[in-house]
GROMACS .gro file of C-alpha atoms in nm:
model
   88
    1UNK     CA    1  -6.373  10.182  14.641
    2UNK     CA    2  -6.134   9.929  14.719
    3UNK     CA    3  -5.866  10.078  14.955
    4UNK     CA    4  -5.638   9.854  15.205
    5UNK     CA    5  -5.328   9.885  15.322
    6UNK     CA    6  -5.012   9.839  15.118
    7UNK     CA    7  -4.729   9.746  15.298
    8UNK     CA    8  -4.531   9.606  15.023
    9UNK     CA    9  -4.522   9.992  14.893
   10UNK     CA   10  -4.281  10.111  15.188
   11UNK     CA   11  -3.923  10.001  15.198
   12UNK     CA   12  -3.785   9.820  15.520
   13UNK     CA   13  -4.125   9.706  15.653
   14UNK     CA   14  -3.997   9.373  15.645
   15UNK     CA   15  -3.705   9.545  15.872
   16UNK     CA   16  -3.973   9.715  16.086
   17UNK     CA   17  -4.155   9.354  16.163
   18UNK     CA   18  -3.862   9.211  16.266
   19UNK     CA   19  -3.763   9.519  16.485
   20UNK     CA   20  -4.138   9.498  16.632
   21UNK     CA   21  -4.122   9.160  16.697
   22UNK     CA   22  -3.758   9.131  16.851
   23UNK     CA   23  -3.910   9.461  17.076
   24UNK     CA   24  -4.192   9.211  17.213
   25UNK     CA   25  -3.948   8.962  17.258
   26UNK     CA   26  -3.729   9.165  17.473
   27UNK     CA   27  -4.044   9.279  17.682
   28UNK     CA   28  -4.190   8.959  17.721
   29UNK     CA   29  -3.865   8.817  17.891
   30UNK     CA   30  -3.777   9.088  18.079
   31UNK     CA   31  -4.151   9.110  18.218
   32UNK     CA   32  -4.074   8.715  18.318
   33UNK     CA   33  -3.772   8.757  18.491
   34UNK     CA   34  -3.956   9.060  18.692
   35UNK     CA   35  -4.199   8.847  18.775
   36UNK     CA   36  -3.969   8.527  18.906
   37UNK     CA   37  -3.749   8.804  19.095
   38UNK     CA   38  -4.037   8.990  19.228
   39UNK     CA   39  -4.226   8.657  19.370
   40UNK     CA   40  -3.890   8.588  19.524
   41UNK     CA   41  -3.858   8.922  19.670
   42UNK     CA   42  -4.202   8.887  19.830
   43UNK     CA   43  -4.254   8.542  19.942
   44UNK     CA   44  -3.896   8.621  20.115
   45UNK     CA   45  -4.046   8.927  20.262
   46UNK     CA   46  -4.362   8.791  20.379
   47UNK     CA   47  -4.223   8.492  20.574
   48UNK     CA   48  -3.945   8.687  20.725
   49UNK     CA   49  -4.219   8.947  20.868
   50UNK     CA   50  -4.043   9.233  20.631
   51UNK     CA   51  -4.324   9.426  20.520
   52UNK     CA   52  -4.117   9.637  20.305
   53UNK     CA   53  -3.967   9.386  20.106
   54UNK     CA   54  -4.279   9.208  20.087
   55UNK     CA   55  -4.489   9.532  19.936
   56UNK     CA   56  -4.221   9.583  19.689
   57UNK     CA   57  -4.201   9.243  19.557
   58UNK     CA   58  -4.584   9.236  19.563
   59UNK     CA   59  -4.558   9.586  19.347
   60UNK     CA   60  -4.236   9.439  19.118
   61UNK     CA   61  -4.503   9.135  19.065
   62UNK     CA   62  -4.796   9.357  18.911
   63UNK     CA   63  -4.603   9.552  18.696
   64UNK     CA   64  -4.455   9.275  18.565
   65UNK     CA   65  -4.803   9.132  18.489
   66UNK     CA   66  -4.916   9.481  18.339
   67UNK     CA   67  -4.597   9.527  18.129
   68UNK     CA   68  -4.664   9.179  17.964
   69UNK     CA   69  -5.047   9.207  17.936
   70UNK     CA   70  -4.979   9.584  17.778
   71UNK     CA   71  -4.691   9.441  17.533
   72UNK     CA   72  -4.974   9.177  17.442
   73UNK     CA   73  -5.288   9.392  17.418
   74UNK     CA   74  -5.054   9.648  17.208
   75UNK     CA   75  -5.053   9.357  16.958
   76UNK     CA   76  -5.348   9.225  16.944
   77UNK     CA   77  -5.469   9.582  16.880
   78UNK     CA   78  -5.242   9.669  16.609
   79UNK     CA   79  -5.371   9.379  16.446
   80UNK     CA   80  -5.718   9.450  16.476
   81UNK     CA   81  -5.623   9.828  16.374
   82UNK     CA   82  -5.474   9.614  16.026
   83UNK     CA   83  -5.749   9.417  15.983
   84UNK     CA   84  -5.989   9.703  15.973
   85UNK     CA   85  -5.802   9.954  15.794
   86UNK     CA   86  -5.842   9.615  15.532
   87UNK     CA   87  -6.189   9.635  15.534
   88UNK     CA   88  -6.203  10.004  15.503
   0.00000   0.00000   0.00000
């Protein structure tokens, strides 16, 4: 049995790609300007003796690591979710 996915047989799957991708676009930038902000925040923090503005720019920093690690993970695994429902 021969059964794969046929994404050709929905209409606007082009349209959803392009949404998809223009999504991880928008994530992936704002996760970098978290990240430049953040740093900021906390090297500011930390050589002015504020703790408090140094553990939230040190918090602003990991989130903005974990947003773009999950927004790249989540495609990776969609592709590997495609290439095995292929093989199925």
């Amino acid at each position: 049995m021969d059964v794969f996915p046929d994404f050709d047989g929905l209409s606007g799957i082009s349209e959803l790609r392009e949404v998809a991708g223009a999504l991880l676009m928008f994530v992936l930038v704002v996760a970098v300007l978290m990240l430049i902000v953040s740093a900021i925040c906390w090297a500011i923090g930390a050589a002015n003796g504020n703790y408090q503005v140094a553990t939230k720019g040190r918090i602003g920093v990991f989130v903005a690591l974990g947003g773009a690690v999950l927004a790249g993970a989540g495609v990776a695994w969609l592709n590997w979710l495609v290439t095995i429902g292929g093989q199925l």
